[in-house]
Each structure stands twice: as C-alpha cells, then as structure tokens.
Amino acid sequence: MAVPRHKHTRAKVGKSRMHKYIKGISLNVCPKCKKPILSHTVCKNCGHYKGVEAVNVLANLTKKDKKVREQEIKEASKA
Ligand SMILES: [Zn+2]
C-alpha cells in the first residue's frame, strides 16, 4: 500500500482546499419571458426551450391565472 513520504502541512492542505468550494449557480435569462432560468432547461414560467414551446404551462391553470400569465409573457416578450 502506498505510504505518504512527507508530512502534509496545514498550509499545504489549506492551499489545496482553497479551490474546493461550491460555486454559486449561474442563471441565464429566458429570451421569451425574461425570467432567470437554469441553463439547458425548459423555462418554468413560459414553457419555452430554444425558442420552441416544449411544455404547455397554461394547460393546468385556472382561467384567472391563465389570463395573468399570458399577460406577463406578452409584456416581457415586447420589451
Ligand atoms: Zn420563459
């Protein structure tokens, strides 16, 4: 079995661990509705991916919520 030849000092351990931390997630902006989304995923707000509607988000909403959501998407795509 391999045995370490030299002692690993606290400084060396610290220098190594300095780069091993969790980086914050990077968010992109949905081109359709301008909401922040994870990259390579379907937008949860409008259901679009790469400019094509992948999921019909409005299908399971009530009539009132549907109107509000449609309005939001329209306004965001205009701006
Ligand atoms: Zn979107």
PDB file of C-alpha atoms and ligand atoms in Angstrom:
ATOM      1  CA  MET A   1       0.000   0.000   0.000  1.00  0.00           C
ATOM      2  CA  ALA A   2       1.230   3.494  -0.806  1.00  0.00           C
ATOM      3  CA  VAL A   3       2.506   5.382   2.214  1.00  0.00           C
ATOM      4  CA  PRO A   4       2.972   9.182   2.168  1.00  0.00           C
ATOM      5  CA  ARG A   5       6.696  10.057   2.304  1.00  0.00           C
ATOM      6  CA  HIS A   6       6.309  13.558   3.706  1.00  0.00           C
ATOM      7  CA  LYS A   7       4.045  15.280   6.172  1.00  0.00           C
ATOM      8  CA  HIS A   8       1.285  17.380   4.590  1.00  0.00           C
ATOM      9  CA  THR A   9       1.478  20.701   6.442  1.00  0.00           C
ATOM     10  CA  ARG A  10      -1.653  22.645   7.400  1.00  0.00           C
ATOM     11  CA  ALA A  11      -0.606  25.308   4.881  1.00  0.00           C
ATOM     12  CA  LYS A  12      -0.406  22.783   2.033  1.00  0.00           C
ATOM     13  CA  VAL A  13      -3.788  21.308   2.989  1.00  0.00           C
ATOM     14  CA  GLY A  14      -5.256  24.808   3.136  1.00  0.00           C
ATOM     15  CA  LYS A  15      -3.810  25.770  -0.253  1.00  0.00           C
ATOM     16  CA  SER A  16      -5.335  22.660  -1.797  1.00  0.00           C
ATOM     17  CA  ARG A  17      -8.745  23.153  -0.176  1.00  0.00           C
ATOM     18  CA  MET A  18      -8.820  26.840  -1.116  1.00  0.00           C
ATOM     19  CA  HIS A  19     -10.085  25.837  -4.590  1.00  0.00           C
ATOM     20  CA  LYS A  20     -12.521  23.150  -3.454  1.00  0.00           C
ATOM     21  CA  TYR A  21     -15.641  25.104  -2.649  1.00  0.00           C
ATOM     22  CA  ILE A  22     -19.141  25.149  -4.082  1.00  0.00           C
ATOM     23  CA  LYS A  23     -19.585  27.925  -6.571  1.00  0.00           C
ATOM     24  CA  GLY A  24     -22.898  29.747  -6.866  1.00  0.00           C
ATOM     25  CA  ILE A  25     -25.254  28.671  -9.632  1.00  0.00           C
ATOM     26  CA  SER A  26     -25.134  30.720 -12.822  1.00  0.00           C
ATOM     27  CA  LEU A  27     -28.536  31.742 -14.132  1.00  0.00           C
ATOM     28  CA  ASN A  28     -29.435  32.708 -17.676  1.00  0.00           C
ATOM     29  CA  VAL A  29     -32.355  34.873 -18.753  1.00  0.00           C
ATOM     30  CA  CYS A  30     -35.267  33.352 -20.677  1.00  0.00           C
ATOM     31  CA  PRO A  31     -35.387  35.035 -24.109  1.00  0.00           C
ATOM     32  CA  LYS A  32     -39.188  34.704 -24.184  1.00  0.00           C
ATOM     33  CA  CYS A  33     -40.303  35.950 -20.750  1.00  0.00           C
ATOM     34  CA  LYS A  34     -37.031  37.463 -19.378  1.00  0.00           C
ATOM     35  CA  LYS A  35     -37.175  35.437 -16.135  1.00  0.00           C
ATOM     36  CA  PRO A  36     -33.984  33.897 -14.676  1.00  0.00           C
ATOM     37  CA  ILE A  37     -33.645  30.189 -15.621  1.00  0.00           C
ATOM     38  CA  LEU A  38     -31.067  27.427 -15.268  1.00  0.00           C
ATOM     39  CA  SER A  39     -29.127  26.800 -18.482  1.00  0.00           C
ATOM     40  CA  HIS A  40     -30.186  23.816 -20.667  1.00  0.00           C
ATOM     41  CA  THR A  41     -33.607  23.603 -19.007  1.00  0.00           C
ATOM     42  CA  VAL A  42     -37.156  24.427 -20.031  1.00  0.00           C
ATOM     43  CA  CYS A  43     -38.386  27.748 -18.621  1.00  0.00           C
ATOM     44  CA  LYS A  44     -40.846  27.074 -15.794  1.00  0.00           C
ATOM     45  CA  ASN A  45     -42.665  30.351 -16.375  1.00  0.00           C
ATOM     46  CA  CYS A  46     -43.452  30.137 -20.106  1.00  0.00           C
ATOM     47  CA  GLY A  47     -42.501  26.516 -21.000  1.00  0.00           C
ATOM     48  CA  HIS A  48     -40.185  27.506 -23.871  1.00  0.00           C
ATOM     49  CA  TYR A  49     -36.819  25.952 -24.717  1.00  0.00           C
ATOM     50  CA  LYS A  50     -34.593  27.223 -27.559  1.00  0.00           C
ATOM     51  CA  GLY A  51     -37.423  29.385 -28.864  1.00  0.00           C
ATOM     52  CA  VAL A  52     -39.883  26.469 -29.125  1.00  0.00           C
ATOM     53  CA  GLU A  53     -42.748  25.752 -26.727  1.00  0.00           C
ATOM     54  CA  ALA A  54     -41.749  22.475 -25.025  1.00  0.00           C
ATOM     55  CA  VAL A  55     -44.332  22.403 -22.209  1.00  0.00           C
ATOM     56  CA  ASN A  56     -47.823  23.883 -22.231  1.00  0.00           C
ATOM     57  CA  VAL A  57     -47.672  25.759 -18.915  1.00  0.00           C
ATOM     58  CA  LEU A  58     -51.118  27.296 -19.321  1.00  0.00           C
ATOM     59  CA  ALA A  59     -52.929  23.926 -19.600  1.00  0.00           C
ATOM     60  CA  ASN A  60     -53.332  23.248 -15.872  1.00  0.00           C
ATOM     61  CA  LEU A  61     -54.003  26.810 -14.729  1.00  0.00           C
ATOM     62  CA  THR A  62     -57.372  28.282 -13.788  1.00  0.00           C
ATOM     63  CA  LYS A  63     -58.937  30.789 -16.170  1.00  0.00           C
ATOM     64  CA  LYS A  64     -57.923  33.729 -13.944  1.00  0.00           C
ATOM     65  CA  ASP A  65     -54.298  32.584 -13.543  1.00  0.00           C
ATOM     66  CA  LYS A  66     -54.091  31.833 -17.262  1.00  0.00           C
ATOM     67  CA  LYS A  67     -55.017  35.411 -18.140  1.00  0.00           C
ATOM     68  CA  VAL A  68     -52.409  36.836 -15.731  1.00  0.00           C
ATOM     69  CA  ARG A  69     -49.653  34.533 -17.022  1.00  0.00           C
ATOM     70  CA  GLU A  70     -50.444  35.249 -20.678  1.00  0.00           C
ATOM     71  CA  GLN A  71     -50.290  38.986 -19.936  1.00  0.00           C
ATOM     72  CA  GLU A  72     -46.899  38.604 -18.189  1.00  0.00           C
ATOM     73  CA  ILE A  73     -45.379  36.675 -21.095  1.00  0.00           C
ATOM     74  CA  LYS A  74     -46.729  39.148 -23.661  1.00  0.00           C
ATOM     75  CA  GLU A  75     -45.328  42.172 -21.815  1.00  0.00           C
ATOM     76  CA  ALA A  76     -41.929  40.528 -21.299  1.00  0.00           C
ATOM     77  CA  SER A  77     -41.579  39.467 -24.945  1.00  0.00           C
ATOM     78  CA  LYS A  78     -42.421  43.000 -26.117  1.00  0.00           C
ATOM     79  CA  ALA A  79     -39.733  44.691 -24.004  1.00  0.00           C
TER      80      ALA A  79
HETATM   81 ZN    ZN B   1     -39.627  31.872 -20.108  1.00  0.00          ZN
END
